[in-house]
């Protein structure tokens, strides 16, 4: 299986901060990666697909980058409604695998 | 509107069987891979497996192979997740989603308790 190592596991940041979350794949996955946001009590929602493409309707403060084994999700200016847990998912090889998640708290 | 609607919450006893469902609408269900995802309370997302309703081709995560059965009925645009003998450790929220997870069901809570 491809292991997705996501970091940090949690972080606390202030409104307006720039936030970066990283996922590293145990082997190359091209750009077959998505980023997901899960708010408490809700189903996850896709933010980014193909590593860097913004899902329709998602605010432009979210962006993704990377290819191969290293990927980042960046929130350029943190907003209160961004309180959530964020996950990456590789869909290059079966079984598809999620990162462990990053719980984002607002200071 | 493209959507996946899951069956309602279940409370079962250990050893009982269960089949939960995921019904698609607004798209050609038979041509979309549908995945199942587990989320144990307070924990992360786990990819369980995936099915192509058009021909019922199915792939499982090794962690779930033999523990659950994924099936589909393209004639009624539905996918299923099934257990033959539930354990307390199966207590979780279960989501269905399209393969690239751009569309998710609302989730089905399964509680297994004696």
Coordinates of N, CA and C in Angstrom, one line a residue:
Chain A
X1 N 0.8 -1.2 0.0 CA 0.0 0.0 0.0 C 0.9 1.2 0.0
X2 N 0.4 2.3 -0.6 CA 1.1 3.6 -0.5 C 0.7 4.3 0.8
X3 N 1.7 4.6 1.6 CA 1.4 5.3 2.8 C 1.5 6.8 2.6
X4 N 0.5 7.5 3.1 CA 0.4 9.0 3.0 C 0.7 9.6 4.4
X5 N 1.8 10.2 4.6 CA 2.2 10.8 5.8 C 1.9 12.3 5.8
X6 N 1.0 12.6 6.7 CA 0.5 14.0 6.7 C 1.0 14.7 7.9
X7 N 1.4 16.0 7.8 CA 1.9 16.8 8.9 C 1.5 18.2 8.8
X8 N 1.3 18.9 9.9 CA 1.3 18.4 11.3 C 0.0 17.6 11.5
X9 N -0.1 17.0 12.6 CA -1.4 16.3 13.0 C -2.4 17.3 13.5
X10 N -1.9 18.4 14.1 CA -2.8 19.4 14.5 C -2.0 20.8 14.5
X11 N -2.7 21.8 14.4 CA -2.1 23.1 14.4 C -3.1 24.2 14.8
X12 N -2.6 25.2 15.5 CA -3.4 26.3 15.9 C -2.9 27.6 15.3
X13 N -3.8 28.3 14.7 CA -3.3 29.5 14.0 C -4.4 30.6 14.2
X14 N -4.0 31.8 13.9 CA -4.8 33.0 14.0 C -5.5 33.4 12.7
X15 N -6.6 34.0 12.8 CA -7.3 34.6 11.6 C -6.3 35.5 10.9
X16 N -6.3 35.2 9.6 CA -5.4 36.0 8.7 C -4.0 35.3 8.5
X17 N -3.7 34.3 9.3 CA -2.4 33.6 9.1 C -2.4 32.8 7.8
X18 N -1.2 32.5 7.3 CA -1.0 31.6 6.2 C -0.7 30.2 6.8
X19 N -1.4 29.2 6.4 CA -1.3 27.9 6.9 C -0.9 26.9 5.8
X20 N 0.0 26.0 6.2 CA 0.5 25.0 5.2 C 0.4 23.6 5.8
X21 N -0.2 22.7 5.1 CA -0.3 21.3 5.5 C 0.4 20.5 4.4
X22 N 1.2 19.4 4.9 CA 2.0 18.7 3.9 C 1.6 17.2 3.9
X23 N 1.6 16.6 2.8 CA 1.4 15.1 2.6 C 2.6 14.6 1.8
X24 N 3.2 13.5 2.4 CA 4.2 12.8 1.6 C 3.8 11.4 1.3
X25 N 4.0 11.0 0.1 CA 3.6 9.7 -0.3 C 4.8 8.8 -0.3
X26 N 4.6 7.5 0.1 CA 5.7 6.6 0.2 C 6.3 6.2 -1.1
X27 N 5.6 6.5 -2.2 CA 6.1 6.3 -3.5 C 5.5 7.3 -4.5
X28 N 6.0 7.5 -5.6 CA 5.5 8.5 -6.5 C 4.0 8.2 -6.9
X29 N 3.2 9.3 -6.9 CA 1.8 9.2 -7.3 C 1.4 10.2 -8.3
X30 N 2.4 10.7 -9.1 CA 2.2 11.8 -10.1 C 1.4 12.9 -9.4
X31 N 0.3 13.3 -9.9 CA -0.5 14.3 -9.3 C -1.9 13.8 -8.9
X32 N -1.9 12.5 -8.6 CA -3.2 11.8 -8.3 C -3.6 12.0 -6.8
X33 N -3.8 13.2 -6.4 CA -4.0 13.5 -5.0 C -5.1 14.6 -4.9
X34 N -6.0 14.4 -3.8 CA -7.0 15.4 -3.5 C -6.8 15.8 -2.1
X35 N -7.4 17.0 -1.8 CA -7.4 17.5 -0.4 C -8.9 17.7 0.0
X36 N -9.2 17.3 1.2 CA -10.6 17.3 1.7 C -10.6 18.0 3.1
X37 N -11.8 18.7 3.3 CA -12.0 19.4 4.5 C -13.2 18.7 5.2
X38 N -13.1 18.4 6.5 CA -14.2 17.8 7.2 C -14.5 18.7 8.4
X39 N -15.7 19.3 8.4 CA -16.1 20.1 9.6 C -16.8 19.1 10.5
X40 N -16.8 19.5 11.8 CA -17.4 18.6 12.9 C -18.8 18.2 12.5
X41 N -19.0 16.9 12.5 CA -20.4 16.3 12.3 C -20.8 16.3 10.9
X42 N -19.9 16.6 9.9 CA -20.3 16.7 8.5 C -19.5 15.7 7.7
X43 N -20.0 15.4 6.5 CA -19.2 14.6 5.5 C -18.1 15.5 5.0
X44 N -17.0 14.8 4.6 CA -15.9 15.6 4.0 C -16.3 16.2 2.7
X45 N -15.6 17.3 2.4 CA -15.8 18.0 1.1 C -14.5 18.2 0.4
X46 N -14.5 18.0 -0.9 CA -13.3 18.1 -1.7 C -12.9 19.6 -1.9
X47 N -11.7 19.9 -1.6 CA -11.2 21.3 -1.9 C -10.4 21.4 -3.1
X48 N -9.5 20.4 -3.3 CA -8.5 20.4 -4.4 C -8.5 19.1 -5.0
X49 N -8.4 19.0 -6.4 CA -8.2 17.8 -7.1 C -7.0 17.9 -8.0
X50 N -6.5 16.7 -8.4 CA -5.3 16.7 -9.3 C -4.2 17.5 -8.7
X51 N -4.1 17.5 -7.4 CA -3.0 18.1 -6.6 C -3.1 19.6 -6.5
X52 N -3.6 20.3 -7.6 CA -3.5 21.8 -7.6 C -4.7 22.5 -8.2
X53 N -5.7 21.7 -8.5 CA -6.9 22.3 -9.2 C -7.9 22.6 -8.1
X54 N -8.4 23.8 -8.1 CA -9.4 24.2 -7.1 C -10.8 23.7 -7.5
X55 N -11.5 23.0 -6.5 CA -12.8 22.6 -6.7 C -13.7 23.8 -6.9
X56 N -14.7 23.7 -7.8 CA -15.6 24.8 -8.1 C -16.3 25.2 -6.8
X57 N -16.4 26.4 -6.5 CA -17.1 26.9 -5.3 C -16.3 27.0 -4.1
X58 N -15.0 26.6 -4.1 CA -14.1 26.7 -3.0 C -13.4 28.0 -3.0
X59 N -13.3 28.7 -1.9 CA -12.7 30.0 -1.9 C -11.2 29.9 -2.4
X60 N -10.8 31.0 -3.0 CA -9.5 31.0 -3.7 C -8.4 31.1 -2.7
X61 N -8.7 31.3 -1.4 CA -7.6 31.3 -0.4 C -7.0 29.9 -0.2
X62 N -7.7 28.8 -0.7 CA -7.2 27.5 -0.7 C -6.4 27.2 -2.0
X63 N -5.2 26.6 -1.8 CA -4.5 26.2 -3.0 C -3.7 24.9 -2.7
X64 N -3.4 24.2 -3.7 CA -2.6 23.0 -3.6 C -1.4 23.0 -4.5
X65 N -0.4 22.3 -4.1 CA 0.8 22.2 -5.0 C 1.5 20.8 -4.8
X66 N 2.4 20.5 -5.7 CA 3.2 19.3 -5.5 C 2.9 18.3 -6.6
X67 N 3.8 17.3 -6.7 CA 3.7 16.2 -7.6 C 4.7 15.2 -7.2
X68 N 4.4 13.9 -7.5 CA 5.4 12.9 -7.2 C 5.1 12.4 -5.8
X69 N 5.9 12.9 -4.8 CA 5.8 12.4 -3.5 C 5.5 13.4 -2.4
X70 N 5.6 14.7 -2.8 CA 5.4 15.7 -1.8 C 4.3 16.7 -2.2
X71 N 3.4 17.0 -1.4 CA 2.2 17.8 -1.7 C 1.9 18.8 -0.5
X72 N 1.4 19.9 -0.9 CA 1.0 20.9 0.2 C -0.4 21.5 -0.1
X73 N -1.1 21.7 1.0 CA -2.3 22.5 1.0 C -2.0 23.8 1.7
X74 N -2.3 24.9 1.1 CA -2.1 26.2 1.7 C -3.4 27.0 1.8
X75 N -3.6 27.5 3.0 CA -4.7 28.5 3.2 C -4.0 29.8 3.3
X76 N -4.2 30.8 2.4 CA -3.4 32.0 2.3 C -3.8 33.0 3.5
X77 N -5.0 33.0 3.9 CA -5.4 33.9 4.9 C -6.6 33.2 5.7
X78 N -6.2 32.6 6.8 CA -7.1 31.8 7.6 C -8.4 32.6 8.0
X79 N -9.5 31.9 7.9 CA -10.8 32.5 8.3 C -11.4 31.6 9.4
X80 N -12.3 32.2 10.2 CA -12.9 31.4 11.3 C -13.6 30.1 10.8
X81 N -14.2 30.2 9.6 CA -15.0 29.1 9.1 C -14.1 27.9 8.6
X82 N -12.7 28.1 8.6 CA -11.8 27.1 8.2 C -11.5 26.1 9.3
X83 N -12.1 26.3 10.5 CA -12.0 25.3 11.6 C -12.5 24.0 11.1
X84 N -11.6 23.0 11.0 CA -11.9 21.7 10.4 C -10.7 20.8 10.5
X85 N -10.9 19.5 10.1 CA -9.8 18.6 9.9 C -9.6 18.4 8.4
X86 N -8.4 18.4 8.0 CA -8.1 18.3 6.6 C -7.3 17.0 6.3
X87 N -7.7 16.4 5.2 CA -7.1 15.1 4.8 C -6.6 15.2 3.3
X88 N -5.5 14.5 3.1 CA -5.2 14.2 1.7 C -5.6 12.8 1.3
X89 N -5.8 12.5 0.1 CA -6.1 11.2 -0.4 C -5.4 10.9 -1.7
X90 N -4.6 9.8 -1.8 CA -4.0 9.4 -3.1 C -4.9 8.4 -3.8
X91 N -5.1 8.6 -5.1 CA -5.9 7.7 -5.9 C -5.1 7.2 -7.1
X92 N -3.8 7.1 -6.9 CA -3.0 6.6 -8.0 C -3.0 5.1 -8.0
X93 N -3.0 4.4 -6.9 CA -2.9 3.0 -6.8 C -3.9 2.4 -5.8
X94 N -4.5 1.3 -6.1 CA -5.3 0.6 -5.1 C -4.5 -0.1 -4.1
X95 N -4.8 -0.1 -2.8 CA -6.0 0.7 -2.2 C -5.7 2.2 -2.2
X96 N -6.6 3.0 -2.5 CA -6.5 4.4 -2.2 C -6.3 4.6 -0.7
X97 N -5.5 5.7 -0.4 CA -5.2 5.8 1.0 C -5.2 7.3 1.4
X98 N -5.7 7.6 2.6 CA -5.8 8.9 3.2 C -4.6 9.2 4.1
X99 N -4.3 10.4 4.2 CA -3.4 10.8 5.2 C -4.1 10.8 6.6
X100 N -3.3 10.9 7.7 CA -3.9 10.8 9.0 C -4.8 11.9 9.4
X101 N -4.7 13.0 8.7 CA -5.5 14.2 9.0 C -4.8 15.2 9.8
X102 N -5.2 16.5 9.6 CA -4.6 17.6 10.3 C -5.8 18.4 10.9
X103 N -5.8 18.5 12.2 CA -6.9 19.2 12.9 C -6.5 20.7 13.1
X104 N -7.2 21.6 12.5 CA -6.9 23.0 12.4 C -7.8 23.7 13.4
X105 N -7.1 24.4 14.4 CA -7.9 25.1 15.4 C -7.5 26.6 15.2
X106 N -8.5 27.4 15.5 CA -8.3 28.9 15.4 C -8.0 29.4 16.8
X107 N -6.9 30.2 16.8 CA -6.5 30.8 18.1 C -7.5 31.9 18.5
Chain B
X1 N -29.4 17.5 -9.8 CA -28.3 17.6 -8.8 C -27.7 16.3 -8.6
X2 N -26.4 16.2 -8.7 CA -25.7 15.0 -8.4 C -25.6 14.7 -6.9
X3 N -26.1 13.6 -6.5 CA -26.1 13.3 -5.1 C -26.1 11.8 -4.8
X4 N -25.6 11.5 -3.6 CA -25.6 10.1 -3.0 C -26.4 10.2 -1.7
X5 N -27.4 9.4 -1.6 CA -28.2 9.3 -0.4 C -28.1 8.0 0.3
X6 N -27.6 8.0 1.5 CA -27.4 6.7 2.2 C -28.6 6.4 3.1
X7 N -28.6 5.1 3.5 CA -29.7 4.6 4.4 C -29.4 5.1 5.8
X8 N -30.4 4.9 6.6 CA -30.4 5.5 8.0 C -29.6 4.7 9.0
X9 N -29.4 5.4 10.1 CA -28.6 4.8 11.2 C -29.1 3.5 11.6
X10 N -28.1 2.6 12.0 CA -28.4 1.3 12.4 C -27.8 1.0 13.8
X11 N -28.6 0.3 14.7 CA -28.1 -0.2 15.9 C -28.3 -1.7 15.9
X12 N -27.1 -2.4 16.1 CA -27.2 -3.9 16.0 C -26.4 -4.5 17.1
X13 N -26.6 -5.8 17.3 CA -25.9 -6.6 18.3 C -24.7 -7.3 17.7
X14 N -23.7 -7.6 18.4 CA -22.6 -8.4 17.9 C -23.1 -9.7 17.3
X15 N -22.5 -10.1 16.2 CA -22.9 -11.3 15.5 C -24.0 -11.2 14.5
X16 N -24.8 -10.0 14.5 CA -25.8 -9.8 13.6 C -25.3 -9.4 12.2
X17 N -26.1 -9.6 11.2 CA -25.7 -9.1 9.8 C -26.3 -7.8 9.5
X18 N -25.8 -7.1 8.5 CA -26.2 -5.8 8.2 C -25.8 -5.5 6.7
X19 N -26.7 -4.7 6.1 CA -26.4 -4.3 4.7 C -26.9 -2.8 4.7
X20 N -26.0 -1.9 4.4 CA -26.4 -0.5 4.3 C -26.3 -0.1 2.8
X21 N -27.0 1.0 2.4 CA -27.1 1.3 1.0 C -26.7 2.8 0.7
X22 N -26.5 3.0 -0.6 CA -26.0 4.3 -1.1 C -26.7 4.4 -2.4
X23 N -27.6 5.4 -2.6 CA -28.4 5.5 -3.8 C -27.9 6.8 -4.6
X24 N -27.6 6.6 -5.8 CA -27.1 7.8 -6.6 C -28.3 8.4 -7.4
X25 N -28.2 9.7 -7.7 CA -29.1 10.3 -8.6 C -28.4 11.5 -9.3
X26 N -28.9 11.9 -10.4 CA -28.4 13.0 -11.1 C -27.2 12.7 -12.0
X27 N -26.8 11.4 -12.1 CA -25.7 11.0 -12.9 C -25.9 9.6 -13.3
X28 N -25.1 9.1 -14.3 CA -25.2 7.7 -14.8 C -24.4 6.8 -13.8
X29 N -25.1 6.3 -12.9 CA -24.5 5.6 -11.7 C -23.7 4.4 -12.2
X30 N -24.1 3.7 -13.2 CA -23.4 2.5 -13.7 C -22.0 2.8 -14.2
X31 N -21.7 4.1 -14.5 CA -20.4 4.4 -15.1 C -19.5 5.1 -14.1
X32 N -19.8 5.2 -12.9 CA -19.0 5.8 -11.8 C -18.6 4.8 -10.8
X33 N -17.3 4.7 -10.5 CA -16.8 4.0 -9.4 C -17.3 4.6 -8.1
X34 N -17.8 3.8 -7.2 CA -18.3 4.2 -5.9 C -17.5 3.6 -4.8
X35 N -17.0 4.4 -3.9 CA -16.1 4.0 -2.8 C -16.8 4.0 -1.5
X36 N -16.3 3.2 -0.5 CA -16.8 3.3 0.9 C -15.7 3.7 1.8
X37 N -16.0 4.5 2.8 CA -15.0 5.1 3.7 C -15.5 4.9 5.1
X38 N -14.7 4.4 6.0 CA -15.0 4.3 7.4 C -14.4 5.4 8.2
X39 N -15.2 5.9 9.2 CA -14.6 6.8 10.2 C -15.1 6.4 11.6
X40 N -14.2 5.8 12.3 CA -14.4 5.5 13.7 C -14.5 6.7 14.5
X41 N -15.4 6.8 15.5 CA -15.6 8.0 16.3 C -14.3 8.6 16.8
X42 N -14.0 9.9 16.4 CA -12.9 10.6 16.9 C -11.6 10.3 16.1
X43 N -11.7 9.5 15.0 CA -10.5 9.1 14.3 C -10.6 9.6 12.8
X44 N -9.6 9.2 12.0 CA -9.6 9.7 10.7 C -10.4 8.8 9.7
X45 N -10.2 9.2 8.4 CA -10.9 8.5 7.3 C -10.1 7.3 6.8
X46 N -10.8 6.2 6.6 CA -10.2 5.0 6.1 C -10.9 4.5 4.8
X47 N -10.1 4.4 3.8 CA -10.7 3.9 2.5 C -10.9 2.4 2.6
X48 N -12.1 1.9 2.3 CA -12.4 0.5 2.5 C -12.4 -0.3 1.2
X49 N -12.9 0.3 0.2 CA -13.0 -0.4 -1.1 C -13.8 0.4 -2.1
X50 N -14.0 -0.2 -3.3 CA -14.6 0.5 -4.4 C -15.2 -0.4 -5.3
X51 N -16.3 0.0 -6.0 CA -17.0 -0.9 -6.9 C -17.4 -0.1 -8.2
X52 N -17.4 -0.8 -9.3 CA -17.8 -0.2 -10.6 C -19.2 -0.8 -10.8
X53 N -20.3 -0.1 -10.6 CA -21.6 -0.7 -10.8 C -21.9 -1.3 -12.2
X54 N -21.2 -0.8 -13.2 CA -21.5 -1.3 -14.5 C -21.2 -2.8 -14.7
X55 N -20.1 -3.3 -14.0 CA -19.8 -4.7 -14.1 C -19.5 -5.4 -12.8
X56 N -19.7 -4.6 -11.7 CA -19.5 -5.0 -10.3 C -18.0 -5.4 -10.0
X57 N -17.1 -4.9 -10.8 CA -15.7 -5.0 -10.5 C -15.4 -4.3 -9.2
X58 N -14.8 -5.0 -8.2 CA -14.6 -4.5 -6.9 C -13.2 -4.6 -6.4
X59 N -12.7 -3.6 -5.7 CA -11.3 -3.6 -5.2 C -11.5 -3.4 -3.7
X60 N -10.8 -4.1 -2.8 CA -10.8 -3.9 -1.4 C -9.5 -3.4 -0.8
X61 N -9.5 -2.6 0.2 CA -8.3 -2.4 1.0 C -8.0 -3.7 1.7
X62 N -6.7 -4.1 1.8 CA -6.4 -5.4 2.5 C -6.9 -5.3 4.0
X63 N -7.0 -4.2 4.6 CA -7.5 -4.0 5.9 C -9.0 -4.5 6.1
X64 N -9.7 -4.4 4.9 CA -11.1 -4.7 5.0 C -11.5 -6.0 4.2
X65 N -10.6 -6.5 3.4 CA -10.9 -7.7 2.6 C -11.3 -8.8 3.5
X66 N -12.4 -9.5 3.2 CA -12.9 -10.6 4.0 C -13.7 -10.1 5.2
X67 N -13.7 -8.8 5.5 CA -14.5 -8.3 6.7 C -15.8 -7.8 6.3
X68 N -15.9 -7.3 5.0 CA -17.1 -6.7 4.5 C -17.3 -7.1 3.0
X69 N -18.5 -6.9 2.5 CA -18.7 -7.2 1.1 C -19.4 -5.9 0.5
X70 N -18.8 -5.5 -0.6 CA -19.3 -4.4 -1.3 C -20.0 -4.9 -2.6
X71 N -21.2 -4.4 -2.8 CA -21.9 -4.9 -4.0 C -22.7 -3.7 -4.6
X72 N -23.3 -3.9 -5.7 CA -24.1 -2.8 -6.4 C -25.2 -3.4 -7.2
X73 N -26.2 -2.6 -7.4 CA -27.3 -3.0 -8.3 C -27.5 -1.8 -9.2
X74 N -27.0 -1.8 -10.5 CA -27.0 -0.7 -11.3 C -28.4 -0.3 -11.8
X75 N -29.3 -1.3 -11.7 CA -30.7 -1.1 -12.2 C -31.4 -0.1 -11.3
X76 N -31.0 0.0 -10.1 CA -31.6 0.9 -9.1 C -30.6 1.9 -8.6
X77 N -29.5 2.0 -9.3 CA -28.5 3.0 -8.9 C -28.1 3.0 -7.5
X78 N -27.8 1.8 -7.0 CA -27.5 1.6 -5.6 C -26.2 0.8 -5.4
X79 N -25.5 1.2 -4.4 CA -24.3 0.4 -3.9 C -24.6 0.0 -2.5
X80 N -23.9 -1.1 -2.0 CA -24.2 -1.6 -0.7 C -22.8 -2.0 0.0
X81 N -22.9 -1.9 1.3 CA -21.8 -2.4 2.2 C -22.5 -3.3 3.2
X82 N -21.9 -4.5 3.3 CA -22.5 -5.6 4.0 C -21.6 -6.3 5.0
X83 N -22.1 -6.7 6.1 CA -21.4 -7.5 7.1 C -22.2 -8.7 7.4
X84 N -21.5 -9.9 7.5 CA -22.2 -11.1 7.9 C -22.3 -11.3 9.4
X85 N -21.3 -10.8 10.1 CA -21.3 -11.0 11.5 C -20.6 -9.7 12.1
X86 N -21.4 -8.8 12.6 CA -20.8 -7.6 13.1 C -20.1 -7.7 14.4
X87 N -19.1 -6.9 14.6 CA -18.3 -6.8 15.9 C -18.5 -5.4 16.5
X88 N -18.2 -5.3 17.7 CA -18.2 -4.0 18.4 C -17.3 -3.0 17.7
X89 N -16.2 -3.5 17.2 CA -15.2 -2.6 16.5 C -15.7 -2.1 15.1
X90 N -16.8 -2.6 14.7 CA -17.4 -2.1 13.4 C -18.2 -0.8 13.7
X91 N -18.3 -0.4 14.9 CA -19.0 0.9 15.3 C -18.3 2.0 14.6
X92 N -19.0 2.8 13.8 CA -18.4 3.8 13.0 C -19.4 4.5 12.2
X93 N -19.0 5.6 11.6 CA -19.7 6.3 10.5 C -19.2 5.7 9.2
X94 N -20.1 5.4 8.3 CA -19.7 4.9 7.0 C -20.2 5.8 5.9
X95 N -19.3 6.2 5.0 CA -19.6 7.1 3.9 C -19.5 6.4 2.6
X96 N -20.4 6.7 1.6 CA -20.1 6.3 0.3 C -19.7 7.6 -0.4
X97 N -18.9 7.5 -1.5 CA -18.5 8.7 -2.3 C -18.1 8.2 -3.7
X98 N -18.1 9.1 -4.6 CA -17.6 8.8 -5.9 C -16.1 8.6 -5.8
X99 N -15.5 7.9 -6.8 CA -14.1 7.5 -6.7 C -13.1 8.6 -6.3
X100 N -13.3 9.7 -6.9 CA -12.4 10.8 -6.6 C -12.9 11.7 -5.5
X101 N -14.0 11.2 -4.9 CA -14.5 11.8 -3.7 C -15.0 13.3 -3.9
X102 N -15.5 13.5 -5.1 CA -16.1 14.9 -5.3 C -17.5 14.9 -4.8
X103 N -18.2 13.8 -4.7 CA -19.5 13.7 -4.2 C -19.6 12.7 -3.1
X104 N -20.2 13.0 -2.0 CA -20.2 12.2 -0.8 C -21.7 12.0 -0.4
X105 N -22.0 10.8 0.2 CA -23.2 10.6 0.9 C -23.2 11.3 2.2
X106 N -24.3 11.3 2.9 CA -24.4 12.0 4.2 C -23.8 11.2 5.3
X107 N -23.6 9.9 5.1 CA -23.0 9.0 6.1 C -24.1 8.2 6.7
X108 N -23.8 7.0 7.1 CA -24.6 6.1 7.9 C -23.9 5.7 9.2
X109 N -24.5 6.0 10.3 CA -23.9 5.6 11.6 C -24.3 4.1 11.9
X110 N -23.3 3.3 12.2 CA -23.5 1.9 12.6 C -23.0 1.8 14.0
X111 N -23.9 1.4 14.9 CA -23.5 1.1 16.3 C -23.8 -0.4 16.6
X112 N -22.7 -1.0 17.1 CA -22.8 -2.4 17.4 C -22.5 -2.5 18.9
X113 N -23.6 -3.0 19.6 CA -23.4 -3.0 21.1 C -24.4 -4.1 21.6
X114 N -23.9 -4.8 22.6 CA -24.7 -5.8 23.2 C -25.7 -5.2 24.3

